mmCIF file of N, CA and C in Angstrom:
data_model
loop_
_atom_site.group_PDB
_atom_site.id
_atom_site.type_symbol
_atom_site.label_atom_id
_atom_site.label_comp_id
_atom_site.label_asym_id
_atom_site.label_seq_id
_atom_site.Cartn_x
_atom_site.Cartn_y
_atom_site.Cartn_z
ATOM 1 N N ASP F 13 6.394 126.277 60.875
ATOM 2 C CA ASP F 13 5.217 126.773 60.182
ATOM 3 C C ASP F 13 4.695 128.063 60.796
ATOM 4 N N ASN F 14 5.313 128.547 61.865
ATOM 5 C CA ASN F 14 4.981 129.837 62.490
ATOM 6 C C ASN F 14 3.517 129.980 62.904
ATOM 7 N N LYS F 15 2.876 128.892 63.278
ATOM 8 C CA LYS F 15 1.489 128.956 63.741
ATOM 9 C C LYS F 15 1.448 128.845 65.260
ATOM 10 N N ILE F 16 0.450 129.482 65.855
ATOM 11 C CA ILE F 16 0.264 129.418 67.301
ATOM 12 C C ILE F 16 -0.619 128.220 67.627
ATOM 13 N N ASN F 17 -0.171 127.391 68.546
ATOM 14 C CA ASN F 17 -0.979 126.280 69.041
ATOM 15 C C ASN F 17 -1.503 126.661 70.420
ATOM 16 N N PHE F 18 -2.798 126.870 70.522
ATOM 17 C CA PHE F 18 -3.394 127.286 71.780
ATOM 18 C C PHE F 18 -3.525 126.102 72.724
ATOM 19 N N TYR F 19 -3.134 126.313 73.968
ATOM 20 C CA TYR F 19 -3.240 125.267 74.979
ATOM 21 C C TYR F 19 -4.708 124.999 75.307
ATOM 22 N N PHE F 20 -5.480 126.078 75.451
ATOM 23 C CA PHE F 20 -6.921 125.965 75.687
ATOM 24 C C PHE F 20 -7.632 126.519 74.452
ATOM 25 N N LYS F 21 -7.906 125.663 73.509
ATOM 26 C CA LYS F 21 -8.472 126.092 72.230
ATOM 27 C C LYS F 21 -9.813 126.821 72.380
ATOM 28 N N LYS F 22 -10.583 126.465 73.421
ATOM 29 C CA LYS F 22 -11.899 127.094 73.571
ATOM 30 C C LYS F 22 -11.792 128.590 73.859
ATOM 31 N N TYR F 23 -10.623 129.074 74.286
ATOM 32 C CA TYR F 23 -10.443 130.500 74.566
ATOM 33 C C TYR F 23 -9.692 131.231 73.458
ATOM 34 N N ALA F 24 -9.419 130.577 72.358
ATOM 35 C CA ALA F 24 -8.601 131.156 71.289
ATOM 36 C C ALA F 24 -9.178 132.461 70.736
ATOM 37 N N LYS F 25 -10.492 132.595 70.725
ATOM 38 C CA LYS F 25 -11.111 133.787 70.134
ATOM 39 C C LYS F 25 -11.585 134.798 71.177
ATOM 40 N N TYR F 26 -11.220 134.575 72.426
ATOM 41 C CA TYR F 26 -11.624 135.481 73.500
ATOM 42 C C TYR F 26 -10.543 136.525 73.762
ATOM 43 N N ARG F 27 -10.964 137.674 74.271
ATOM 44 C CA ARG F 27 -10.005 138.661 74.762
ATOM 45 C C ARG F 27 -9.476 138.158 76.100
ATOM 46 N N THR F 28 -8.226 138.460 76.417
ATOM 47 C CA THR F 28 -7.645 137.974 77.672
ATOM 48 C C THR F 28 -8.416 138.485 78.881
ATOM 49 N N GLN F 29 -9.050 139.649 78.769
ATOM 50 C CA GLN F 29 -9.834 140.190 79.879
ATOM 51 C C GLN F 29 -11.067 139.334 80.172
ATOM 52 N N ASP F 30 -11.505 138.549 79.194
ATOM 53 C CA ASP F 30 -12.747 137.789 79.318
ATOM 54 C C ASP F 30 -12.551 136.318 79.673
ATOM 55 N N ILE F 31 -11.330 135.886 79.866
ATOM 56 C CA ILE F 31 -11.086 134.476 80.202
ATOM 57 C C ILE F 31 -10.626 134.363 81.653
ATOM 58 N N PRO F 32 -10.809 133.200 82.256
ATOM 59 C CA PRO F 32 -10.387 133.023 83.649
ATOM 60 C C PRO F 32 -8.870 133.150 83.786
ATOM 61 N N LYS F 33 -8.440 133.582 84.971
ATOM 62 C CA LYS F 33 -7.004 133.668 85.228
ATOM 63 C C LYS F 33 -6.404 132.275 85.194
ATOM 64 N N LEU F 34 -5.202 132.191 84.699
ATOM 65 C CA LEU F 34 -4.496 130.924 84.617
ATOM 66 C C LEU F 34 -3.164 131.068 85.334
ATOM 67 N N TYR F 35 -2.867 130.136 86.191
ATOM 68 C CA TYR F 35 -1.596 130.133 86.901
ATOM 69 C C TYR F 35 -0.816 128.906 86.479
ATOM 70 N N ARG F 36 0.492 129.045 86.429
ATOM 71 C CA ARG F 36 1.327 127.906 86.063
ATOM 72 C C ARG F 36 2.472 127.778 87.049
ATOM 73 N N ASP F 37 3.017 126.618 87.102
ATOM 74 C CA ASP F 37 4.149 126.342 87.976
ATOM 75 C C ASP F 37 5.384 127.010 87.389
ATOM 76 N N SER F 38 5.992 127.904 88.136
ATOM 77 C CA SER F 38 7.189 128.587 87.642
ATOM 78 C C SER F 38 8.444 127.758 87.864
ATOM 79 N N GLY F 39 8.351 126.764 88.730
ATOM 80 C CA GLY F 39 9.521 125.935 89.012
ATOM 81 C C GLY F 39 10.572 126.655 89.830
ATOM 82 N N SER F 40 10.215 127.785 90.430
ATOM 83 C CA SER F 40 11.188 128.584 91.173
ATOM 84 C C SER F 40 11.730 127.861 92.392
ATOM 85 N N PHE F 41 10.837 127.243 93.138
ATOM 86 C CA PHE F 41 11.285 126.498 94.314
ATOM 87 C C PHE F 41 10.197 125.543 94.770
ATOM 88 N N TYR F 42 10.627 124.519 95.468
ATOM 89 C CA TYR F 42 9.715 123.538 96.056
ATOM 90 C C TYR F 42 10.189 123.262 97.472
ATOM 91 N N ILE F 43 9.257 123.078 98.377
ATOM 92 C CA ILE F 43 9.587 122.741 99.758
ATOM 93 C C ILE F 43 8.841 121.451 100.092
ATOM 94 N N PHE F 44 9.595 120.435 100.476
ATOM 95 C CA PHE F 44 9.016 119.131 100.803
ATOM 96 C C PHE F 44 9.468 118.693 102.180
ATOM 97 N N LYS F 45 8.630 117.941 102.854
ATOM 98 C CA LYS F 45 9.088 117.174 104.008
ATOM 99 C C LYS F 45 9.834 115.985 103.420
ATOM 100 N N THR F 46 10.915 115.578 104.052
ATOM 101 C CA THR F 46 11.730 114.485 103.524
ATOM 102 C C THR F 46 10.903 113.236 103.261
ATOM 103 N N VAL F 47 10.024 112.898 104.197
ATOM 104 C CA VAL F 47 9.188 111.700 104.047
ATOM 105 C C VAL F 47 8.326 111.798 102.788
ATOM 106 N N SER F 48 7.700 112.959 102.572
ATOM 107 C CA SER F 48 6.848 113.151 101.394
ATOM 108 C C SER F 48 7.660 113.126 100.108
ATOM 109 N N LEU F 49 8.823 113.736 100.137
ATOM 110 C CA LEU F 49 9.684 113.763 98.956
ATOM 111 C C LEU F 49 10.047 112.350 98.521
ATOM 112 N N LEU F 50 10.434 111.531 99.475
ATOM 113 C CA LEU F 50 10.817 110.156 99.159
ATOM 114 C C LEU F 50 9.615 109.318 98.731
ATOM 115 N N LYS F 51 8.487 109.503 99.427
ATOM 116 C CA LYS F 51 7.286 108.717 99.125
ATOM 117 C C LYS F 51 6.707 109.071 97.758
ATOM 118 N N ASP F 52 6.608 110.365 97.465
ATOM 119 C CA ASP F 52 5.972 110.823 96.226
ATOM 120 C C ASP F 52 6.971 111.061 95.096
ATOM 121 N N LYS F 53 8.257 110.808 95.350
ATOM 122 C CA LYS F 53 9.319 110.953 94.342
ATOM 123 C C LYS F 53 9.356 112.351 93.739
ATOM 124 N N GLY F 54 9.100 113.352 94.560
ATOM 125 C CA GLY F 54 9.186 114.732 94.108
ATOM 126 C C GLY F 54 7.979 115.245 93.351
ATOM 127 N N GLU F 55 6.968 114.403 93.202
ATOM 128 C CA GLU F 55 5.748 114.826 92.506
ATOM 129 C C GLU F 55 4.851 115.598 93.471
ATOM 130 N N LEU F 56 4.136 116.589 92.952
ATOM 131 C CA LEU F 56 3.166 117.303 93.769
ATOM 132 C C LEU F 56 1.988 116.375 94.030
ATOM 133 N N ASN F 57 1.385 116.508 95.201
ATOM 134 C CA ASN F 57 0.246 115.652 95.536
ATOM 135 C C ASN F 57 -0.948 116.510 95.934
ATOM 136 N N ASN F 58 -2.017 115.877 96.417
ATOM 137 C CA ASN F 58 -3.239 116.624 96.739
ATOM 138 C C ASN F 58 -3.103 117.492 97.985
ATOM 139 N N LYS F 59 -2.002 117.389 98.703
ATOM 140 C CA LYS F 59 -1.756 118.263 99.850
ATOM 141 C C LYS F 59 -0.865 119.442 99.465
ATOM 142 N N SER F 60 -0.482 119.509 98.204
ATOM 143 C CA SER F 60 0.406 120.575 97.731
ATOM 144 C C SER F 60 -0.306 121.918 97.777
ATOM 145 N N SER F 61 0.454 122.948 98.011
ATOM 146 C CA SER F 61 -0.063 124.305 98.037
ATOM 147 C C SER F 61 0.810 125.149 97.119
ATOM 148 N N TYR F 62 0.624 126.431 97.132
ATOM 149 C CA TYR F 62 1.414 127.295 96.268
ATOM 150 C C TYR F 62 1.744 128.601 96.978
ATOM 151 N N TYR F 63 2.677 129.327 96.408
ATOM 152 C CA TYR F 63 3.007 130.677 96.844
ATOM 153 C C TYR F 63 2.952 131.534 95.593
ATOM 154 N N HIS F 64 2.109 132.541 95.593
ATOM 155 C CA HIS F 64 1.949 133.399 94.422
ATOM 156 C C HIS F 64 3.119 134.368 94.332
ATOM 157 N N LEU F 65 3.887 134.264 93.247
ATOM 158 C CA LEU F 65 5.000 135.184 93.004
ATOM 159 C C LEU F 65 4.501 136.326 92.136
ATOM 160 N N ASP F 66 4.670 137.541 92.614
ATOM 161 C CA ASP F 66 4.305 138.718 91.838
ATOM 162 C C ASP F 66 5.283 138.841 90.671
ATOM 163 N N ARG F 67 4.772 138.890 89.454
ATOM 164 C CA ARG F 67 5.650 138.934 88.279
ATOM 165 C C ARG F 67 6.564 140.155 88.279
ATOM 166 N N ASN F 68 6.205 141.196 89.019
ATOM 167 C CA ASN F 68 7.058 142.384 89.090
ATOM 168 C C ASN F 68 8.145 142.267 90.150
ATOM 169 N N LYS F 69 8.117 141.193 90.913
ATOM 170 C CA LYS F 69 9.105 141.023 91.978
ATOM 171 C C LYS F 69 9.917 139.747 91.818
ATOM 172 N N ALA F 70 9.785 139.087 90.684
ATOM 173 C CA ALA F 70 10.521 137.842 90.448
ATOM 174 C C ALA F 70 10.994 137.810 88.998
ATOM 175 N N VAL F 71 12.187 137.307 88.795
ATOM 176 C CA VAL F 71 12.739 137.167 87.447
ATOM 177 C C VAL F 71 13.198 135.728 87.273
ATOM 178 N N ASP F 72 12.738 135.091 86.227
ATOM 179 C CA ASP F 72 13.163 133.731 85.907
ATOM 180 C C ASP F 72 14.517 133.824 85.209
ATOM 181 N N ILE F 73 15.562 133.350 85.853
ATOM 182 C CA ILE F 73 16.917 133.468 85.316
ATOM 183 C C ILE F 73 17.335 132.131 84.713
ATOM 184 N N ASP F 74 17.430 132.108 83.382
ATOM 185 C CA ASP F 74 17.841 130.908 82.658
ATOM 186 C C ASP F 74 19.154 131.096 81.906
ATOM 187 N N ASN F 75 19.551 132.340 81.711
ATOM 188 C CA ASN F 75 20.770 132.601 80.950
ATOM 189 C C ASN F 75 21.372 133.934 81.390
ATOM 190 N N ILE F 76 22.484 134.298 80.805
ATOM 191 C CA ILE F 76 23.195 135.518 81.217
ATOM 192 C C ILE F 76 22.364 136.771 80.935
ATOM 193 N N LYS F 77 21.582 136.765 79.866
ATOM 194 C CA LYS F 77 20.724 137.915 79.553
ATOM 195 C C LYS F 77 19.685 138.117 80.657
ATOM 196 N N ASP F 78 19.070 137.027 81.115
ATOM 197 C CA ASP F 78 18.110 137.095 82.223
ATOM 198 C C ASP F 78 18.783 137.611 83.487
ATOM 199 N N PHE F 79 20.015 137.144 83.739
ATOM 200 C CA PHE F 79 20.749 137.574 84.925
ATOM 201 C C PHE F 79 21.028 139.068 84.868
ATOM 202 N N LYS F 80 21.425 139.560 83.708
ATOM 203 C CA LYS F 80 21.708 140.999 83.550
ATOM 204 C C LYS F 80 20.440 141.815 83.791
ATOM 205 N N LEU F 81 19.302 141.321 83.310
ATOM 206 C CA LEU F 81 18.028 142.007 83.540
ATOM 207 C C LEU F 81 17.702 142.040 85.028
ATOM 208 N N ALA F 82 17.859 140.908 85.704
ATOM 209 C CA ALA F 82 17.594 140.840 87.144
ATOM 210 C C ALA F 82 18.510 141.793 87.901
ATOM 211 N N GLU F 83 19.772 141.829 87.497
ATOM 212 C CA GLU F 83 20.741 142.716 88.136
ATOM 213 C C GLU F 83 20.330 144.176 87.956
ATOM 214 N N LEU F 84 19.918 144.541 86.750
ATOM 215 C CA LEU F 84 19.475 145.903 86.461
ATOM 216 C C LEU F 84 18.244 146.263 87.289
ATOM 217 N N LEU F 85 17.276 145.358 87.340
ATOM 218 C CA LEU F 85 16.064 145.608 88.120
ATOM 219 C C LEU F 85 16.375 145.749 89.606
ATOM 220 N N PHE F 86 17.274 144.912 90.111
ATOM 221 C CA PHE F 86 17.640 144.970 91.522
ATOM 222 C C PHE F 86 18.336 146.287 91.849
ATOM 223 N N LYS F 87 19.246 146.711 90.985
ATOM 224 C CA LYS F 87 19.975 147.963 91.224
ATOM 225 C C LYS F 87 19.044 149.168 91.198
ATOM 226 N N ASN F 88 17.980 149.083 90.410
ATOM 227 C CA ASN F 88 17.059 150.208 90.243
ATOM 228 C C ASN F 88 15.691 149.946 90.865
ATOM 229 N N LYS F 89 15.639 149.031 91.842
ATOM 230 C CA LYS F 89 14.350 148.588 92.383
ATOM 231 C C LYS F 89 13.500 149.717 92.943
ATOM 232 N N ASN F 90 14.088 150.730 93.518
ATOM 233 C CA ASN F 90 13.306 151.815 94.112
ATOM 234 C C ASN F 90 12.634 152.689 93.057
ATOM 235 N N GLN F 91 13.144 152.666 91.837
ATOM 236 C CA GLN F 91 12.539 153.450 90.757
ATOM 237 C C GLN F 91 11.296 152.774 90.192
ATOM 238 N N PHE F 92 11.182 151.443 90.382
ATOM 239 C CA PHE F 92 10.097 150.689 89.769
ATOM 240 C C PHE F 92 9.011 150.279 90.755
ATOM 241 N N VAL F 93 9.052 150.781 91.976
ATOM 242 C CA VAL F 93 8.059 150.406 92.982
ATOM 243 C C VAL F 93 6.717 151.009 92.612
ATOM 244 N N ASN F 94 5.659 150.187 92.696
ATOM 245 C CA ASN F 94 4.300 150.662 92.345
ATOM 246 C C ASN F 94 3.778 151.577 93.415
#
């Protein structure tokens, strides 16, 4: 039906500049102590923390097209430095 389903409907009519920042789990990597991993079965708990990945320095590679993009960015990294 080509309709957008907003995750946070209360912000649907706001400009992105006017809403709070939202962070999501990228699934890039997880680091667990073995004991915690086994006890919590790989689930994040209240002691979990995060590492902020700069979107300009990380590429989510799911397919060959993503890999080619990452390769291109890596080869030309000095041209894209802020």
